[in-house]
mmCIF file of C-alpha atoms in Angstrom:
data_model
loop_
_atom_site.group_PDB
_atom_site.id
_atom_site.type_symbol
_atom_site.label_atom_id
_atom_site.label_comp_id
_atom_site.label_asym_id
_atom_site.label_seq_id
_atom_site.Cartn_x
_atom_site.Cartn_y
_atom_site.Cartn_z
ATOM 1 C CA MET Y 1 8.870 14.042 -50.882
ATOM 2 C CA ASP Y 2 5.349 15.404 -51.361
ATOM 3 C CA GLU Y 3 4.552 15.216 -47.666
ATOM 4 C CA PRO Y 4 6.902 14.883 -44.687
ATOM 5 C CA MET Y 5 6.789 11.559 -42.882
ATOM 6 C CA ASP Y 6 5.806 11.338 -39.248
ATOM 7 C CA TYR Y 7 5.286 8.692 -36.586
ATOM 8 C CA ALA Y 8 1.496 8.685 -36.952
ATOM 9 C CA SER Y 9 1.641 8.039 -40.711
ATOM 10 C CA ALA Y 10 3.986 5.124 -39.967
ATOM 11 C CA GLY Y 11 1.269 3.595 -37.798
ATOM 12 C CA VAL Y 12 2.030 4.942 -34.309
ATOM 13 C CA ASP Y 13 -0.043 7.862 -33.028
ATOM 14 C CA ILE Y 14 1.656 9.151 -29.857
ATOM 15 C CA ASP Y 15 -1.286 11.365 -28.921
ATOM 16 C CA LEU Y 16 -3.766 8.514 -29.328
ATOM 17 C CA GLU Y 17 -1.530 6.235 -27.253
ATOM 18 C CA GLY Y 18 -1.495 8.844 -24.499
ATOM 19 C CA SER Y 19 -5.284 8.988 -24.489
ATOM 20 C CA ALA Y 20 -5.527 5.194 -24.437
ATOM 21 C CA VAL Y 21 -3.132 4.925 -21.490
ATOM 22 C CA ALA Y 22 -5.079 7.604 -19.613
ATOM 23 C CA SER Y 23 -8.278 5.617 -20.191
ATOM 24 C CA LEU Y 24 -6.611 2.433 -18.954
ATOM 25 C CA ILE Y 25 -5.358 4.126 -15.791
ATOM 26 C CA GLY Y 26 -8.725 5.751 -15.214
ATOM 27 C CA ALA Y 27 -10.443 2.360 -15.291
ATOM 28 C CA LEU Y 28 -8.128 0.785 -12.739
ATOM 29 C CA SER Y 29 -9.339 0.360 -9.172
ATOM 30 C CA LYS Y 30 -7.375 1.305 -6.072
ATOM 31 C CA SER Y 31 -4.868 -1.099 -4.569
ATOM 32 C CA VAL Y 32 -6.137 -3.747 -2.168
ATOM 33 C CA ARG Y 33 -2.940 -3.357 -0.134
ATOM 34 C CA LYS Y 34 -3.428 -1.039 2.832
ATOM 35 C CA PRO Y 35 -1.088 1.983 3.238
ATOM 36 C CA GLY Y 36 1.886 1.174 5.432
ATOM 37 C CA THR Y 37 1.906 -2.531 4.572
ATOM 38 C CA PRO Y 38 4.336 -4.314 2.236
ATOM 39 C CA GLY Y 39 3.134 -3.975 -1.334
ATOM 40 C CA ALA Y 40 1.082 -0.841 -0.765
ATOM 41 C CA PRO Y 41 1.487 1.634 -3.643
ATOM 42 C CA VAL Y 42 3.495 4.818 -3.251
ATOM 43 C CA ASP Y 43 2.303 7.846 -5.193
ATOM 44 C CA LEU Y 44 4.848 8.641 -7.891
ATOM 45 C CA PRO Y 45 4.582 11.523 -10.370
ATOM 46 C CA GLY Y 46 6.174 11.013 -13.760
ATOM 47 C CA GLY Y 47 5.310 7.375 -14.354
ATOM 48 C CA PHE Y 48 8.828 6.087 -15.122
ATOM 49 C CA GLY Y 49 8.362 3.223 -12.666
ATOM 50 C CA GLY Y 50 5.997 1.986 -9.979
ATOM 51 C CA LEU Y 51 6.891 2.149 -6.290
ATOM 52 C CA ILE Y 52 5.569 -0.073 -3.498
ATOM 53 C CA GLU Y 53 6.290 -0.168 0.215
ATOM 54 C CA PHE Y 54 8.609 -2.813 1.635
ATOM 55 C CA GLY Y 55 9.575 -2.168 5.233
ATOM 56 C CA ASP Y 56 12.293 0.457 5.566
ATOM 57 C CA ASN Y 57 12.801 0.429 1.800
ATOM 58 C CA LEU Y 58 10.761 0.859 -1.342
ATOM 59 C CA LEU Y 59 10.607 -1.569 -4.229
ATOM 60 C CA ALA Y 60 10.419 -0.233 -7.775
ATOM 61 C CA MET Y 61 9.117 -2.058 -10.830
ATOM 62 C CA ALA Y 62 9.068 -1.338 -14.548
ATOM 63 C CA THR Y 63 7.938 -3.348 -17.555
ATOM 64 C CA ASP Y 64 8.559 -2.818 -21.265
ATOM 65 C CA GLY Y 65 9.514 -4.564 -24.477
ATOM 66 C CA VAL Y 66 11.778 -4.152 -27.475
ATOM 67 C CA GLY Y 67 9.068 -3.228 -29.963
ATOM 68 C CA SER Y 68 9.310 -3.296 -33.744
ATOM 69 C CA LYS Y 69 13.104 -3.081 -33.647
ATOM 70 C CA LEU Y 70 12.779 -6.851 -33.296
ATOM 71 C CA GLN Y 71 11.429 -7.073 -36.843
ATOM 72 C CA ILE Y 72 14.728 -5.813 -38.224
ATOM 73 C CA ALA Y 73 16.693 -8.152 -35.953
ATOM 74 C CA THR Y 74 14.609 -11.115 -37.105
ATOM 75 C CA MET Y 75 14.945 -10.168 -40.765
ATOM 76 C CA LEU Y 76 18.742 -10.008 -40.415
ATOM 77 C CA GLU Y 77 18.874 -12.990 -38.011
ATOM 78 C CA GLN Y 78 20.884 -10.869 -35.579
ATOM 79 C CA TRP Y 79 19.613 -11.021 -32.005
ATOM 80 C CA SER Y 80 22.788 -10.213 -30.047
ATOM 81 C CA GLY Y 81 21.501 -6.816 -28.969
ATOM 82 C CA VAL Y 82 17.806 -7.389 -28.326
ATOM 83 C CA GLY Y 83 18.246 -8.706 -24.784
ATOM 84 C CA ILE Y 84 20.226 -5.563 -23.998
ATOM 85 C CA ASP Y 85 17.449 -3.462 -25.516
ATOM 86 C CA CYS Y 86 14.838 -5.209 -23.402
ATOM 87 C CA MET Y 87 16.872 -4.792 -20.225
ATOM 88 C CA ALA Y 88 17.705 -1.148 -20.934
ATOM 89 C CA MET Y 89 14.125 -0.085 -21.527
ATOM 90 C CA ASN Y 90 13.265 -1.347 -18.058
ATOM 91 C CA VAL Y 91 16.245 -0.648 -15.821
ATOM 92 C CA ASN Y 92 16.750 2.848 -17.238
ATOM 93 C CA ASP Y 93 13.210 3.683 -16.125
ATOM 94 C CA LEU Y 94 13.971 2.422 -12.610
ATOM 95 C CA LEU Y 95 16.959 4.750 -12.407
ATOM 96 C CA CYS Y 96 14.594 7.679 -12.959
ATOM 97 C CA VAL Y 97 12.952 7.132 -9.564
ATOM 98 C CA GLY Y 98 16.308 6.742 -7.797
ATOM 99 C CA ALA Y 99 16.167 2.944 -7.631
ATOM 100 C CA GLU Y 100 18.981 0.459 -8.052
ATOM 101 C CA PRO Y 101 17.878 -2.382 -10.376
ATOM 102 C CA ILE Y 102 18.523 -5.782 -8.814
ATOM 103 C CA ALA Y 103 16.552 -8.417 -10.747
ATOM 104 C CA PHE Y 104 14.897 -9.051 -14.106
ATOM 105 C CA VAL Y 105 12.463 -11.510 -15.666
ATOM 106 C CA ASP Y 106 11.827 -11.855 -19.386
ATOM 107 C CA TYR Y 107 8.957 -13.018 -21.588
ATOM 108 C CA VAL Y 108 9.504 -14.370 -25.090
ATOM 109 C CA ALA Y 109 6.638 -15.171 -27.437
ATOM 110 C CA VAL Y 110 7.195 -16.931 -30.777
ATOM 111 C CA PRO Y 111 5.006 -18.576 -33.410
ATOM 112 C CA LYS Y 112 7.329 -21.605 -33.252
ATOM 113 C CA PRO Y 113 10.304 -22.307 -30.923
ATOM 114 C CA ASP Y 114 13.786 -22.270 -32.419
ATOM 115 C CA PRO Y 115 16.718 -23.438 -30.234
ATOM 116 C CA ALA Y 116 19.226 -21.309 -32.136
ATOM 117 C CA ILE Y 117 17.203 -18.134 -31.667
ATOM 118 C CA HIS Y 118 16.573 -18.864 -28.015
ATOM 119 C CA ALA Y 119 20.291 -19.460 -27.472
ATOM 120 C CA ALA Y 120 21.085 -16.088 -29.054
ATOM 121 C CA LEU Y 121 18.500 -14.405 -26.835
ATOM 122 C CA GLY Y 122 19.952 -16.105 -23.775
ATOM 123 C CA ALA Y 123 23.460 -14.887 -24.588
ATOM 124 C CA SER Y 124 22.136 -11.366 -25.124
ATOM 125 C CA LEU Y 125 20.276 -11.424 -21.811
ATOM 126 C CA ALA Y 126 23.411 -12.649 -20.025
ATOM 127 C CA GLU Y 127 25.348 -9.664 -21.364
ATOM 128 C CA ALA Y 128 22.462 -7.369 -20.417
ATOM 129 C CA CYS Y 129 22.520 -8.666 -16.839
ATOM 130 C CA ARG Y 130 26.252 -8.004 -16.694
ATOM 131 C CA GLN Y 131 25.848 -4.424 -17.880
ATOM 132 C CA ALA Y 132 22.877 -3.719 -15.603
ATOM 133 C CA ARG Y 133 24.385 -5.634 -12.646
ATOM 134 C CA VAL Y 134 21.162 -7.556 -12.050
ATOM 135 C CA THR Y 135 20.085 -11.140 -11.447
ATOM 136 C CA LEU Y 136 18.021 -12.886 -14.102
ATOM 137 C CA ALA Y 137 15.458 -14.246 -11.662
ATOM 138 C CA GLY Y 138 13.366 -16.167 -14.169
ATOM 139 C CA GLY Y 139 11.398 -15.858 -17.357
ATOM 140 C CA GLU Y 140 8.760 -17.398 -19.559
ATOM 141 C CA THR Y 141 8.554 -18.520 -23.157
ATOM 142 C CA ALA Y 142 5.375 -19.118 -25.112
ATOM 143 C CA SER Y 143 4.650 -20.615 -28.534
ATOM 144 C CA LEU Y 144 1.604 -18.782 -29.851
ATOM 145 C CA PRO Y 145 0.891 -19.706 -33.474
ATOM 146 C CA GLY Y 146 -2.048 -17.722 -34.732
ATOM 147 C CA ILE Y 147 -1.524 -14.973 -32.164
ATOM 148 C CA VAL Y 148 2.042 -13.854 -32.893
ATOM 149 C CA THR Y 149 3.620 -14.042 -36.328
ATOM 150 C CA GLU Y 150 7.221 -13.390 -35.273
ATOM 151 C CA LEU Y 151 9.428 -13.089 -32.209
ATOM 152 C CA ASP Y 152 8.333 -10.698 -29.467
ATOM 153 C CA MET Y 153 10.267 -9.990 -26.289
ATOM 154 C CA SER Y 154 9.470 -8.030 -23.140
ATOM 155 C CA GLY Y 155 10.505 -8.031 -19.513
ATOM 156 C CA THR Y 156 10.056 -6.664 -16.016
ATOM 157 C CA ALA Y 157 12.751 -5.211 -13.785
ATOM 158 C CA LEU Y 158 12.800 -4.963 -9.989
ATOM 159 C CA GLY Y 159 14.748 -2.356 -8.059
ATOM 160 C CA TRP Y 160 15.007 -0.938 -4.560
ATOM 161 C CA LEU Y 161 15.760 2.328 -2.777
ATOM 162 C CA PRO Y 162 15.670 3.623 0.799
ATOM 163 C CA LYS Y 163 12.291 4.932 1.904
ATOM 164 C CA GLY Y 164 12.068 8.703 1.664
ATOM 165 C CA GLN Y 165 14.731 8.970 -1.033
ATOM 166 C CA ALA Y 166 12.682 8.569 -4.222
ATOM 167 C CA ILE Y 167 13.484 10.989 -7.037
ATOM 168 C CA THR Y 168 10.119 12.235 -8.296
ATOM 169 C CA GLY Y 169 10.695 15.697 -9.758
ATOM 170 C CA GLU Y 170 8.727 17.371 -6.977
ATOM 171 C CA HIS Y 171 11.854 19.188 -5.745
ATOM 172 C CA LEU Y 172 12.704 20.655 -9.152
ATOM 173 C CA LYS Y 173 13.124 24.420 -9.132
ATOM 174 C CA GLU Y 174 13.984 27.240 -11.457
ATOM 175 C CA GLY Y 175 17.723 27.389 -12.082
ATOM 176 C CA ASP Y 176 18.345 23.647 -11.746
ATOM 177 C CA VAL Y 177 20.947 22.472 -14.238
ATOM 178 C CA LEU Y 178 20.208 19.804 -16.865
ATOM 179 C CA ILE Y 179 22.925 17.233 -17.533
ATOM 180 C CA GLY Y 180 22.646 15.211 -20.743
ATOM 181 C CA LEU Y 181 23.940 11.647 -21.053
ATOM 182 C CA PRO Y 182 24.800 10.494 -24.593
ATOM 183 C CA ALA Y 183 22.786 7.841 -26.406
ATOM 184 C CA SER Y 184 24.327 4.859 -28.180
ATOM 185 C CA GLY Y 185 21.978 5.127 -31.129
ATOM 186 C CA ILE Y 186 18.258 5.105 -31.881
ATOM 187 C CA HIS Y 187 17.753 2.945 -28.772
ATOM 188 C CA SER Y 188 14.336 1.196 -28.905
ATOM 189 C CA ASN Y 189 11.782 3.790 -29.962
ATOM 190 C CA GLY Y 190 10.445 5.070 -33.247
ATOM 191 C CA TYR Y 191 11.214 1.990 -35.312
ATOM 192 C CA SER Y 192 7.921 2.009 -37.187
ATOM 193 C CA LEU Y 193 9.030 5.342 -38.633
ATOM 194 C CA VAL Y 194 12.632 4.153 -39.085
ATOM 195 C CA ARG Y 195 11.523 1.110 -41.071
ATOM 196 C CA ARG Y 196 9.212 3.201 -43.245
ATOM 197 C CA ILE Y 197 11.953 5.719 -44.093
ATOM 198 C CA VAL Y 198 14.519 3.008 -44.856
ATOM 199 C CA GLU Y 199 12.022 1.245 -47.107
ATOM 200 C CA HIS Y 200 11.107 4.513 -48.861
ATOM 201 C CA ALA Y 201 14.801 5.279 -49.438
ATOM 202 C CA GLY Y 202 15.388 1.800 -50.879
ATOM 203 C CA ILE Y 203 18.234 1.051 -48.460
ATOM 204 C CA ASP Y 204 19.346 -2.536 -47.867
ATOM 205 C CA TYR Y 205 20.063 -3.155 -44.180
ATOM 206 C CA ARG Y 206 22.959 -5.404 -45.240
ATOM 207 C CA SER Y 207 24.665 -2.634 -47.209
ATOM 208 C CA PRO Y 208 26.969 0.038 -45.758
ATOM 209 C CA ALA Y 209 25.064 2.875 -44.115
ATOM 210 C CA PRO Y 210 24.483 5.716 -46.644
ATOM 211 C CA PHE Y 211 26.134 8.222 -44.279
ATOM 212 C CA ASP Y 212 29.207 8.490 -42.093
ATOM 213 C CA SER Y 213 28.054 6.660 -38.951
ATOM 214 C CA THR Y 214 31.094 7.512 -36.829
ATOM 215 C CA HIS Y 215 30.307 9.414 -33.661
ATOM 216 C CA PRO Y 216 32.312 9.845 -30.458
ATOM 217 C CA HIS Y 217 31.391 8.056 -27.242
ATOM 218 C CA ARG Y 218 29.782 4.959 -28.736
ATOM 219 C CA GLU Y 219 30.682 1.609 -30.244
ATOM 220 C CA PHE Y 220 28.707 -0.678 -32.530
ATOM 221 C CA ILE Y 221 27.968 -4.347 -32.124
ATOM 222 C CA ARG Y 222 29.459 -5.615 -35.385
ATOM 223 C CA TRP Y 223 28.844 -8.805 -37.346
ATOM 224 C CA THR Y 224 30.429 -7.702 -40.659
ATOM 225 C CA GLU Y 225 33.793 -6.364 -41.796
ATOM 226 C CA GLY Y 226 34.422 -2.961 -43.338
ATOM 227 C CA GLU Y 227 32.133 0.021 -42.981
ATOM 228 C CA PRO Y 228 29.191 -0.439 -40.561
ATOM 229 C CA THR Y 229 26.068 -1.581 -42.348
ATOM 230 C CA MET Y 230 22.692 0.087 -42.043
ATOM 231 C CA GLY Y 231 21.556 -2.913 -40.025
ATOM 232 C CA GLU Y 232 24.424 -2.571 -37.571
ATOM 233 C CA VAL Y 233 23.633 1.106 -37.085
ATOM 234 C CA VAL Y 234 19.908 0.716 -36.461
ATOM 235 C CA LEU Y 235 20.293 -2.443 -34.341
ATOM 236 C CA ASN Y 236 22.951 -0.976 -32.056
ATOM 237 C CA PRO Y 237 21.527 -1.757 -28.606
ATOM 238 C CA THR Y 238 20.091 0.754 -26.189
ATOM 239 C CA ARG Y 239 22.608 2.120 -23.705
ATOM 240 C CA ILE Y 240 22.135 0.778 -20.182
ATOM 241 C CA TYR Y 241 22.770 3.681 -17.799
ATOM 242 C CA CYS Y 242 23.184 1.685 -14.570
ATOM 243 C CA ASP Y 243 26.879 2.437 -14.925
ATOM 244 C CA PRO Y 244 27.306 5.248 -13.924
ATOM 245 C CA VAL Y 245 23.892 6.314 -12.559
ATOM 246 C CA VAL Y 246 23.618 3.640 -9.830
ATOM 247 C CA ASP Y 247 27.078 4.609 -8.627
ATOM 248 C CA LEU Y 248 26.063 8.283 -8.756
ATOM 249 C CA LEU Y 249 23.054 7.583 -6.534
ATOM 250 C CA THR Y 250 25.200 5.571 -4.111
ATOM 251 C CA GLU Y 251 27.802 8.338 -4.001
ATOM 252 C CA ALA Y 252 25.084 10.914 -3.363
ATOM 253 C CA ARG Y 253 23.482 8.847 -0.576
ATOM 254 C CA ASN Y 254 26.875 8.493 1.079
ATOM 255 C CA GLY Y 255 27.036 12.294 1.156
ATOM 256 C CA SER Y 256 30.433 12.987 -0.348
ATOM 257 C CA SER Y 257 30.738 16.280 -2.250
ATOM 258 C CA PHE Y 258 27.024 16.202 -3.141
ATOM 259 C CA SER Y 259 23.936 14.544 -1.678
ATOM 260 C CA ILE Y 260 20.852 12.740 -2.937
ATOM 261 C CA SER Y 261 18.827 15.898 -2.257
ATOM 262 C CA ASP Y 262 20.877 17.650 -4.971
ATOM 263 C CA ILE Y 263 19.458 15.296 -7.640
ATOM 264 C CA HIS Y 264 15.991 16.650 -8.394
ATOM 265 C CA GLY Y 265 14.876 14.691 -11.445
ATOM 266 C CA ILE Y 266 15.950 11.988 -13.895
ATOM 267 C CA CYS Y 267 14.345 11.478 -17.304
ATOM 268 C CA HIS Y 268 14.799 8.491 -19.620
ATOM 269 C CA VAL Y 269 14.363 9.889 -23.143
ATOM 270 C CA THR Y 270 12.297 7.186 -24.845
ATOM 271 C CA GLY Y 271 9.107 7.299 -26.934
ATOM 272 C CA GLY Y 272 7.910 10.885 -26.952
ATOM 273 C CA GLY Y 273 11.453 12.227 -27.082
ATOM 274 C CA LEU Y 274 12.043 15.436 -25.150
ATOM 275 C CA SER Y 275 8.358 15.661 -24.240
ATOM 276 C CA ASN Y 276 9.171 13.035 -21.580
ATOM 277 C CA LEU Y 277 10.577 15.906 -19.515
ATOM 278 C CA LEU Y 278 7.022 17.184 -19.069
ATOM 279 C CA ARG Y 279 6.279 14.169 -16.894
ATOM 280 C CA LEU Y 280 8.547 15.387 -14.099
ATOM 281 C CA HIS Y 281 6.756 18.603 -13.146
ATOM 282 C CA ASP Y 282 3.363 20.174 -13.819
ATOM 283 C CA THR Y 283 4.443 23.802 -14.247
ATOM 284 C CA LEU Y 284 8.189 24.235 -14.670
ATOM 285 C CA GLY Y 285 9.821 24.587 -18.058
ATOM 286 C CA TRP Y 286 12.974 23.197 -19.600
ATOM 287 C CA SER Y 287 15.408 25.230 -21.680
ATOM 288 C CA ILE Y 288 17.873 23.130 -23.667
ATOM 289 C CA ASP Y 289 20.265 25.602 -25.232
ATOM 290 C CA ALA Y 290 23.383 23.412 -25.569
ATOM 291 C CA PRO Y 291 22.083 20.016 -26.777
ATOM 292 C CA LEU Y 292 24.348 17.024 -27.161
ATOM 293 C CA PRO Y 293 25.492 16.420 -30.766
ATOM 294 C CA VAL Y 294 22.814 14.803 -32.918
ATOM 295 C CA LEU Y 295 23.723 11.282 -34.025
ATOM 296 C CA PRO Y 296 24.315 10.955 -37.795
ATOM 297 C CA GLU Y 297 21.534 8.387 -38.259
ATOM 298 C CA PHE Y 298 18.984 10.919 -37.043
ATOM 299 C CA LYS Y 299 20.214 13.519 -39.518
ATOM 300 C CA TRP Y 300 19.891 10.970 -42.327
ATOM 301 C CA LEU Y 301 16.438 9.819 -41.210
ATOM 302 C CA GLN Y 302 15.170 13.387 -41.101
ATOM 303 C CA GLU Y 303 16.498 14.210 -44.554
ATOM 304 C CA ALA Y 304 15.514 10.918 -46.206
ATOM 305 C CA GLY Y 305 12.021 11.005 -44.706
ATOM 306 C CA GLY Y 306 11.442 14.724 -44.907
ATOM 307 C CA VAL Y 307 10.565 14.610 -41.196
ATOM 308 C CA GLU Y 308 9.892 17.922 -39.491
ATOM 309 C CA THR Y 309 12.315 18.873 -36.725
ATOM 310 C CA ARG Y 310 9.638 18.927 -34.031
ATOM 311 C CA GLU Y 311 8.512 15.428 -35.029
ATOM 312 C CA MET Y 312 12.090 14.172 -34.778
ATOM 313 C CA TYR Y 313 12.465 15.528 -31.241
ATOM 314 C CA ARG Y 314 9.189 14.077 -30.042
ATOM 315 C CA THR Y 315 9.903 10.643 -31.547
ATOM 316 C CA PHE Y 316 13.627 10.009 -31.034
ATOM 317 C CA ASN Y 317 16.296 10.725 -28.412
ATOM 318 C CA MET Y 318 18.372 12.625 -31.019
ATOM 319 C CA GLY Y 319 21.608 11.686 -29.255
ATOM 320 C CA MET Y 320 20.651 12.259 -25.603
ATOM 321 C CA GLY Y 321 19.286 9.167 -23.888
ATOM 322 C CA MET Y 322 18.950 10.474 -20.338
ATOM 323 C CA VAL Y 323 18.674 13.868 -18.618
ATOM 324 C CA ILE Y 324 19.516 14.485 -14.964
ATOM 325 C CA ALA Y 325 18.341 17.716 -13.285
ATOM 326 C CA VAL Y 326 20.524 18.791 -10.364
ATOM 327 C CA ASP Y 327 20.903 21.717 -7.995
ATOM 328 C CA LYS Y 328 23.026 24.381 -9.666
ATOM 329 C CA THR Y 329 25.278 24.626 -6.587
ATOM 330 C CA HIS Y 330 26.720 21.155 -7.253
ATOM 331 C CA ALA Y 331 26.104 20.948 -10.999
ATOM 332 C CA GLN Y 332 29.766 21.205 -11.979
ATOM 333 C CA SER Y 333 30.979 18.521 -9.586
ATOM 334 C CA ILE Y 334 28.150 16.141 -10.542
ATOM 335 C CA THR Y 335 28.723 16.715 -14.260
ATOM 336 C CA GLU Y 336 32.447 16.049 -13.882
ATOM 337 C CA TRP Y 337 31.748 12.950 -11.783
ATOM 338 C CA ILE Y 338 29.481 11.477 -14.475
ATOM 339 C CA SER Y 339 31.585 12.520 -17.470
ATOM 340 C CA ASP Y 340 34.657 10.847 -15.967
ATOM 341 C CA ARG Y 341 32.697 7.575 -16.197
ATOM 342 C CA LEU Y 342 30.583 8.288 -19.295
ATOM 343 C CA PRO Y 343 32.432 10.526 -21.770
ATOM 344 C CA GLY Y 344 30.186 12.813 -23.766
ATOM 345 C CA THR Y 345 28.116 13.806 -20.752
ATOM 346 C CA ALA Y 346 27.623 17.580 -20.572
ATOM 347 C CA VAL Y 347 25.423 20.376 -19.266
ATOM 348 C CA VAL Y 348 22.662 20.955 -21.833
ATOM 349 C CA GLY Y 349 20.368 23.520 -20.239
ATOM 350 C CA SER Y 350 18.406 24.555 -17.191
ATOM 351 C CA VAL Y 351 14.991 24.469 -15.558
ATOM 352 C CA THR Y 352 12.916 27.601 -16.118
ATOM 353 C CA ASN Y 353 9.821 29.048 -14.496
ATOM 354 C CA ASP Y 354 7.247 29.345 -17.250
ATOM 355 C CA GLY Y 355 4.142 29.258 -15.092
ATOM 356 C CA HIS Y 356 1.643 26.811 -16.548
ATOM 357 C CA VAL Y 357 3.373 26.523 -19.920
ATOM 358 C CA VAL Y 358 6.296 24.151 -20.143
ATOM 359 C CA THR Y 359 8.542 24.952 -23.054
ATOM 360 C CA HIS Y 360 11.600 23.254 -24.498
ATOM 361 C CA ALA Y 361 13.536 25.500 -26.828
ATOM 362 C CA ILE Y 362 15.887 23.604 -29.106
ATOM 363 C CA GLU Y 363 16.229 24.512 -32.765
ATOM 364 C CA GLY Y 364 12.897 26.284 -32.423
ATOM 365 C CA VAL Y 365 11.158 23.156 -31.112
ATOM 366 C CA GLU Y 366 8.633 23.622 -28.321
ATOM 367 C CA PHE Y 367 6.435 21.281 -26.290
ATOM 368 C CA SER Y 368 3.940 22.176 -23.592
ATOM 369 C CA HIS Y 369 1.354 20.630 -21.297
ATOM 370 C CA TYR Y 370 -1.438 22.495 -23.026
#
């Protein structure tokens, strides 16, 4: 290729989005709920979910959608994974603040209702609720001809945690150990770039993937026989990490061989890739010197699109969908506890003290606050 592809050239400018979000937040007024009353906001660094007061507990909320991955699902008329994607993008964020997801509501917008599509979405949401262990507490559908041109789906998740036990990143310290949890695929970020690369390469989503898609510790949702198709690879749903992370939090709060105070930070690796780690602390750095194996689809996307390595790691999860930072004293026991329930989990690095510059070193890739 003459020029390497990147997310911005595919239509999504991460830096511009960050500036827009900052402007939105800056324009918001303070909460009308008084501190100490139910519904009053709780300050939360990192932004993975919102916390509000609720008696002796805190409620956590997160909202997100599936994004342009839905365009591929609609083109292939395969919606079995999109409800899981929608659920995962929300409940995984709640886990990052130490909350247990308990309920979910969805929103589906279409140009024209289709009973068959809605039935497929309902079945997918039912499976998502099973995996996340939550109640589907309601939802809304809207027919919006002239506003939407194809299916769009988003949702909001509700979770809870005991007051005083939020995981915010504020207790992170140099020497903390980073535990990586394996991804199931591309998850639900970066699909504008994925679609552009696939189109440029002339690949049919219905044809076998042009690479060996086998990788340990994951399974595909299949709707064909033989080798997995490109569509099956890119539509594989986002991993829901409630099992085992909710159980990990419960185990820690019960104070067995480790406690909740030993878990210092949790990061859901979504849009922005590894740069999401920067949200957990203003000054500490992150050294990832033993990354989880890169999924084969990412290797193909990088080669086919001529994408620079740094751009890959700030757009995609690259095979690691969640990172948990824990006290080094109990790092081995926590890693073993998780890996017994989610094979492929491993120690990937440590927290460093880099002053005001936060650096991630992985294949020469670096990110910083400044």
